Amino acid sequence: MTTRTFCNKISRSKPSPGDGGNTGSWRVLRPVINLEACIPAKRNKKACFHCWLYCPDSVVSKTIPPVINYEYCKGCGICAEECPADAISMVDESTHPVEEK
Amino acid sequence: MHIIESGNVAAATGVKLARAQVIAAYPITPQTPLTEKLSEFVESGALKAEYIPVESEHSAMAVCIAASTAGTRAFTATSANGLLYMVEQLHWAVGARLPIVMCVANRGIGAPWTVWNDQQDTISQRDAGWIQIYANDHQQIIDAVIKAFRLAQTVSIPVMVCYDGYLLSHTYMPFDVPEQSKVDSFLPAFAPTHFLDPENPGNFNTVTLPDIRPGVDGEMAPGYIEIRHNLHQDLRATLDTFVEIDKAFEKEFGRGGNPLVEKYRCDDADFVAVCIGSLSYQLRDVIDIMRENDVKIGVMGVQMYRPFPDKAIVDALRGKKCAIVFEKALSYGNQGALYADIKAALYTSEKKPRIHNYILGLGGREIKTQQLLDALTASCTSPDTFEDTPRWIGLKL
Amino acid sequence: MENQTTILNLTEEEFVHPGNRACSGCGLSIVYRIGLKALGKNTILVVPPSCLTVLQGLYPVASTKLPCVNVTFASTGAAATGVRAAMRALKKENVNVVAWAGDGGTSDIGIQALSGACERGEDIIYICYDNEAYMNTGVQRSGTTPQGVITTTTPIKGKLQEKKDVPSIIAAHGIGYVATASAAYPLDFYDKVRKATTISGPRYIHVHTPCPPGWSFETRYTIKVGKLAVQTGLFDLYEIENGEFRLTGASKNLVGKARLPVTEYFKTQGRFKSLDKDIIKKVQEQVDAKWARY
């Protein structure tokens, strides 16, 4: 009988982050959290987290304080726009040293 | 057990014996009695399967594609315009490497509307990548359906089992219904290694790049062209695989031996008529008449049309004076597709026979024995003087 | 429906990986992320061509942690049917079978298969994310593009026809659950998807997803723009459960109150730049008449 292995090449993908590469490089403006204004940071308890809720790319953590994953943050600015405490400002990337890969 | 039933019921019975798990179909003449029978099998409990009465053929194949991806044995059936309505899905099923089996009761394509038999529907789909098996009688229909499921899951390529509309789908003939236990031992359950599984999530049929690309584990993943090359190589290997499966079937059920081409009185023949489908059995009568008149002629039915059994056909035609190809379909603006394929296969053959092409029976035009006799007599009398273009049989206006 | 879920108790588990190919500020990304949280791990997705195909990733990398089968454009409803049939055949009953398609894939090319699945009573959840044009191919008009909108196939005058009301068409099939939602109200959407998972038969959720490049607004305003669609009364959040219609969330809170004029919404997006006064007046009258019935 045939010993050939059939169908050993087929388009079936495995889950992994970063399909689009380092999407942080798309960013023109960088969200920077002012911890003096950030509600969970200020109160030191779980609260607010609008930035986490509305982030399209799940790059904001639901932690005290919230932390932004700049490797993948695309810089849309929704977090800054929706922050009820105006604690997030969008800063020109060119004024920032390159930290991520 | 022998029963006398229609070709459609032979097909449905084969599907039942193969324990198809998901069946989706949309009615179209002359396939309809097949799906009626299957819905009856499922409703009565004779077949434990899901029967989905879809709203179109496109959706019928969609259900099969999804159900097969999820790890179940899937079946559908259609004819003519129904087949064409699912063309996009045919290609998808192949590219996704799904072992779907589909019966096609061959019928001419509109416009103008015709419900009668020819083979333009399936022949026009020869480049989709589906395996195409043609049955010549009711026994071959039920046997081919059972073999098709095993072949499909062995090579991960969908299989069409084609049979002539009305001529086979609606006529009644005796045939043997294999024992369930024997079918079960011949056809193991479908148990794919990859399927839609929340425990092991995969994304199936993802957009694939022109070039190769490294995966999560660093291993290089193929691009589109490598995947398609693999499909083609697997299809070529399918010819041998089907011969092996046919042998296994013959061992179990005592029938078989002609999986790729079926020859009748060809061994000592100078001339060989070639065709697809039930016409090859009609031609046997003509061959017998000509043999009585000392014309050394035989007939060869092409049982598997895709992948194309070029080697088997070239072997069968080696040393013959002339091959006469009869077709109920053609590649419009060129020639009969089978004729063109055989011509190409013979190109590198050392002793090439002459080859003639006849088009006949389109839209169910009756094929008379006398017409076949006249055509074959003309070809056998002057094999060297034929033009490289099809002659049409039976045109009246 | 009262919100069950708050930001604080919304699960942290993510089913969409970061670093995917969705555009910056994508409304679909928000609802996909939130919707998958609501569906959970025991889910199989069926996805036709759409922006989601791009978000899902290029072979061999997938951005979704759930099993997913990509299917042809017109076949979503039927393919979901096939997955469910297989689950029944395999006796894997506790799986959510979820079709997730765009507005073109739902209102135009996919409506036949969807209608068939609804009529047959298939046990599937169908989520249509409505960014109101064929965004993946570069902003061509679809059945759900609103009147007057500039797209690449309505480049000068804007779309001449009105938006197709898909949720009403699906509701006319008499299925058990139809809901609308918005990317701007993710918790409302989350609760509707959660509720859908507790119901059997066909369930349809139509979610409005602002699209920064397609609608011509800055990426940071995705939520603001989505909220304005609701607050002007143009896009309403509701449920139709067993035939019973009720407004939910932000739309429910608008009943009996003054709504913002529709121009407040139109002026936030470049796609409305060709709207003339007559259309604006007509749309405002239509919205007012609709709300007079609520």
PDB file of N, CA and C in Angstrom, chain C residues 74-119:
ATOM      1  N   ALA C  74     -20.436  34.370   0.629  1.00  0.00           N
ATOM      2  CA  ALA C  74     -21.897  34.232   0.663  1.00  0.00           C
ATOM      3  C   ALA C  74     -22.372  33.126   1.591  1.00  0.00           C
ATOM      4  N   SER C  75     -21.462  32.388   2.208  1.00  0.00           N
ATOM      5  CA  SER C  75     -21.883  31.112   2.809  1.00  0.00           C
ATOM      6  C   SER C  75     -21.934  31.101   4.335  1.00  0.00           C
ATOM      7  N   THR C  76     -21.747  32.253   4.988  1.00  0.00           N
ATOM      8  CA  THR C  76     -21.555  32.252   6.436  1.00  0.00           C
ATOM      9  C   THR C  76     -22.667  31.537   7.210  1.00  0.00           C
ATOM     10  N   GLY C  77     -23.912  31.891   6.923  1.00  0.00           N
ATOM     11  CA  GLY C  77     -25.029  31.288   7.655  1.00  0.00           C
ATOM     12  C   GLY C  77     -25.075  29.780   7.466  1.00  0.00           C
ATOM     13  N   ALA C  78     -24.775  29.329   6.261  1.00  0.00           N
ATOM     14  CA  ALA C  78     -24.800  27.891   5.968  1.00  0.00           C
ATOM     15  C   ALA C  78     -23.601  27.191   6.590  1.00  0.00           C
ATOM     16  N   ALA C  79     -22.463  27.852   6.577  1.00  0.00           N
ATOM     17  CA  ALA C  79     -21.272  27.228   7.168  1.00  0.00           C
ATOM     18  C   ALA C  79     -21.451  27.064   8.675  1.00  0.00           C
ATOM     19  N   ALA C  80     -22.025  28.076   9.314  1.00  0.00           N
ATOM     20  CA  ALA C  80     -22.301  27.953  10.751  1.00  0.00           C
ATOM     21  C   ALA C  80     -23.268  26.789  10.984  1.00  0.00           C
ATOM     22  N   THR C  81     -24.248  26.647  10.079  1.00  0.00           N
ATOM     23  CA  THR C  81     -25.162  25.508  10.136  1.00  0.00           C
ATOM     24  C   THR C  81     -24.389  24.193  10.108  1.00  0.00           C
ATOM     25  N   GLY C  82     -23.403  24.129   9.233  1.00  0.00           N
ATOM     26  CA  GLY C  82     -22.619  22.907   9.079  1.00  0.00           C
ATOM     27  C   GLY C  82     -21.800  22.582  10.316  1.00  0.00           C
ATOM     28  N   VAL C  83     -21.223  23.613  10.930  1.00  0.00           N
ATOM     29  CA  VAL C  83     -20.465  23.369  12.165  1.00  0.00           C
ATOM     30  C   VAL C  83     -21.408  22.839  13.244  1.00  0.00           C
ATOM     31  N   ARG C  84     -22.575  23.463  13.366  1.00  0.00           N
ATOM     32  CA  ARG C  84     -23.526  23.021  14.385  1.00  0.00           C
ATOM     33  C   ARG C  84     -23.987  21.580  14.116  1.00  0.00           C
ATOM     34  N   ALA C  85     -24.251  21.277  12.849  1.00  0.00           N
ATOM     35  CA  ALA C  85     -24.674  19.911  12.507  1.00  0.00           C
ATOM     36  C   ALA C  85     -23.590  18.915  12.909  1.00  0.00           C
ATOM     37  N   ALA C  86     -22.341  19.286  12.669  1.00  0.00           N
ATOM     38  CA  ALA C  86     -21.237  18.400  13.051  1.00  0.00           C
ATOM     39  C   ALA C  86     -21.172  18.242  14.564  1.00  0.00           C
ATOM     40  N   MET C  87     -21.398  19.325  15.285  1.00  0.00           N
ATOM     41  CA  MET C  87     -21.370  19.249  16.751  1.00  0.00           C
ATOM     42  C   MET C  87     -22.465  18.306  17.255  1.00  0.00           C
ATOM     43  N   ARG C  88     -23.649  18.382  16.615  1.00  0.00           N
ATOM     44  CA  ARG C  88     -24.723  17.451  17.008  1.00  0.00           C
ATOM     45  C   ARG C  88     -24.323  16.014  16.693  1.00  0.00           C
ATOM     46  N   ALA C  89     -23.765  15.829  15.494  1.00  0.00           N
ATOM     47  CA  ALA C  89     -23.389  14.472  15.088  1.00  0.00           C
ATOM     48  C   ALA C  89     -22.310  13.910  16.019  1.00  0.00           C
ATOM     49  N   LEU C  90     -21.445  14.784  16.488  1.00  0.00           N
ATOM     50  CA  LEU C  90     -20.343  14.337  17.349  1.00  0.00           C
ATOM     51  C   LEU C  90     -20.705  14.407  18.834  1.00  0.00           C
ATOM     52  N   LYS C  91     -21.946  14.807  19.103  1.00  0.00           N
ATOM     53  CA  LYS C  91     -22.443  14.938  20.477  1.00  0.00           C
ATOM     54  C   LYS C  91     -21.585  15.910  21.310  1.00  0.00           C
ATOM     55  N   LYS C  92     -21.167  16.977  20.660  1.00  0.00           N
ATOM     56  CA  LYS C  92     -20.477  18.058  21.382  1.00  0.00           C
ATOM     57  C   LYS C  92     -21.453  19.225  21.434  1.00  0.00           C
ATOM     58  N   GLU C  93     -22.378  19.145  22.358  1.00  0.00           N
ATOM     59  CA  GLU C  93     -23.504  20.073  22.333  1.00  0.00           C
ATOM     60  C   GLU C  93     -23.190  21.427  22.960  1.00  0.00           C
ATOM     61  N   ASN C  94     -22.209  21.485  23.839  1.00  0.00           N
ATOM     62  CA  ASN C  94     -22.024  22.712  24.621  1.00  0.00           C
ATOM     63  C   ASN C  94     -21.040  23.695  24.002  1.00  0.00           C
ATOM     64  N   VAL C  95     -21.034  23.759  22.697  1.00  0.00           N
ATOM     65  CA  VAL C  95     -20.119  24.667  22.012  1.00  0.00           C
ATOM     66  C   VAL C  95     -20.937  25.818  21.419  1.00  0.00           C
ATOM     67  N   ASN C  96     -20.449  27.051  21.596  1.00  0.00           N
ATOM     68  CA  ASN C  96     -21.075  28.175  20.896  1.00  0.00           C
ATOM     69  C   ASN C  96     -20.602  28.152  19.444  1.00  0.00           C
ATOM     70  N   VAL C  97     -21.535  28.083  18.511  1.00  0.00           N
ATOM     71  CA  VAL C  97     -21.173  28.203  17.094  1.00  0.00           C
ATOM     72  C   VAL C  97     -21.535  29.619  16.672  1.00  0.00           C
ATOM     73  N   VAL C  98     -20.527  30.387  16.337  1.00  0.00           N
ATOM     74  CA  VAL C  98     -20.717  31.828  16.155  1.00  0.00           C
ATOM     75  C   VAL C  98     -20.208  32.286  14.790  1.00  0.00           C
ATOM     76  N   ALA C  99     -21.112  32.800  13.997  1.00  0.00           N
ATOM     77  CA  ALA C  99     -20.727  33.431  12.735  1.00  0.00           C
ATOM     78  C   ALA C  99     -20.443  34.893  13.017  1.00  0.00           C
ATOM     79  N   TRP C 100     -19.367  35.389  12.441  1.00  0.00           N
ATOM     80  CA  TRP C 100     -19.007  36.792  12.710  1.00  0.00           C
ATOM     81  C   TRP C 100     -18.678  37.427  11.362  1.00  0.00           C
ATOM     82  N   ALA C 101     -19.593  38.277  10.869  1.00  0.00           N
ATOM     83  CA  ALA C 101     -19.474  38.779   9.500  1.00  0.00           C
ATOM     84  C   ALA C 101     -19.652  40.285   9.465  1.00  0.00           C
ATOM     85  N   GLY C 102     -19.201  40.889   8.403  1.00  0.00           N
ATOM     86  CA  GLY C 102     -19.375  42.321   8.216  1.00  0.00           C
ATOM     87  C   GLY C 102     -20.741  42.662   7.641  1.00  0.00           C
ATOM     88  N   ASP C 103     -20.962  43.953   7.397  1.00  0.00           N
ATOM     89  CA  ASP C 103     -22.277  44.371   6.902  1.00  0.00           C
ATOM     90  C   ASP C 103     -22.485  43.964   5.448  1.00  0.00           C
ATOM     91  N   GLY C 104     -21.457  44.028   4.632  1.00  0.00           N
ATOM     92  CA  GLY C 104     -21.607  43.565   3.252  1.00  0.00           C
ATOM     93  C   GLY C 104     -21.859  42.074   3.211  1.00  0.00           C
ATOM     94  N   GLY C 105     -21.080  41.333   4.013  1.00  0.00           N
ATOM     95  CA  GLY C 105     -21.227  39.877   4.077  1.00  0.00           C
ATOM     96  C   GLY C 105     -22.556  39.445   4.656  1.00  0.00           C
ATOM     97  N   THR C 106     -23.242  40.367   5.345  1.00  0.00           N
ATOM     98  CA  THR C 106     -24.525  40.035   5.956  1.00  0.00           C
ATOM     99  C   THR C 106     -25.700  40.597   5.146  1.00  0.00           C
ATOM    100  N   SER C 107     -25.669  41.900   4.906  1.00  0.00           N
ATOM    101  CA  SER C 107     -26.850  42.545   4.305  1.00  0.00           C
ATOM    102  C   SER C 107     -26.927  42.298   2.800  1.00  0.00           C
ATOM    103  N   ASP C 108     -25.768  42.060   2.163  1.00  0.00           N
ATOM    104  CA  ASP C 108     -25.760  41.886   0.707  1.00  0.00           C
ATOM    105  C   ASP C 108     -25.548  40.417   0.339  1.00  0.00           C
ATOM    106  N   ILE C 109     -24.294  40.028   0.197  1.00  0.00           N
ATOM    107  CA  ILE C 109     -23.997  38.719  -0.397  1.00  0.00           C
ATOM    108  C   ILE C 109     -24.369  37.548   0.508  1.00  0.00           C
ATOM    109  N   GLY C 110     -24.430  37.793   1.822  1.00  0.00           N
ATOM    110  CA  GLY C 110     -24.673  36.669   2.717  1.00  0.00           C
ATOM    111  C   GLY C 110     -26.097  36.533   3.210  1.00  0.00           C
ATOM    112  N   ILE C 111     -27.001  37.383   2.739  1.00  0.00           N
ATOM    113  CA  ILE C 111     -28.329  37.417   3.380  1.00  0.00           C
ATOM    114  C   ILE C 111     -29.143  36.157   3.069  1.00  0.00           C
ATOM    115  N   GLN C 112     -28.896  35.554   1.913  1.00  0.00           N
ATOM    116  CA  GLN C 112     -29.647  34.336   1.568  1.00  0.00           C
ATOM    117  C   GLN C 112     -29.312  33.198   2.527  1.00  0.00           C
ATOM    118  N   ALA C 113     -28.026  32.972   2.744  1.00  0.00           N
ATOM    119  CA  ALA C 113     -27.620  31.883   3.635  1.00  0.00           C
ATOM    120  C   ALA C 113     -28.051  32.179   5.069  1.00  0.00           C
ATOM    121  N   LEU C 114     -27.979  33.452   5.459  1.00  0.00           N
ATOM    122  CA  LEU C 114     -28.411  33.827   6.805  1.00  0.00           C
ATOM    123  C   LEU C 114     -29.913  33.626   6.971  1.00  0.00           C
ATOM    124  N   SER C 115     -30.668  34.058   5.963  1.00  0.00           N
ATOM    125  CA  SER C 115     -32.124  33.888   6.016  1.00  0.00           C
ATOM    126  C   SER C 115     -32.489  32.409   6.084  1.00  0.00           C
ATOM    127  N   GLY C 116     -31.794  31.598   5.293  1.00  0.00           N
ATOM    128  CA  GLY C 116     -32.047  30.154   5.317  1.00  0.00           C
ATOM    129  C   GLY C 116     -31.788  29.565   6.690  1.00  0.00           C
ATOM    130  N   ALA C 117     -30.693  29.975   7.303  1.00  0.00           N
ATOM    131  CA  ALA C 117     -30.343  29.449   8.625  1.00  0.00           C
ATOM    132  C   ALA C 117     -31.379  29.875   9.662  1.00  0.00           C
ATOM    133  N   CYS C 118     -31.853  31.124   9.553  1.00  0.00           N
ATOM    134  CA  CYS C 118     -32.879  31.607  10.498  1.00  0.00           C
ATOM    135  C   CYS C 118     -34.183  30.850  10.314  1.00  0.00           C
ATOM    136  N   GLU C 119     -34.568  30.648   9.046  1.00  0.00           N
ATOM    137  CA  GLU C 119     -35.821  29.941   8.770  1.00  0.00           C
ATOM    138  C   GLU C 119     -35.768  28.508   9.282  1.00  0.00           C
TER     139      GLU C 119
END
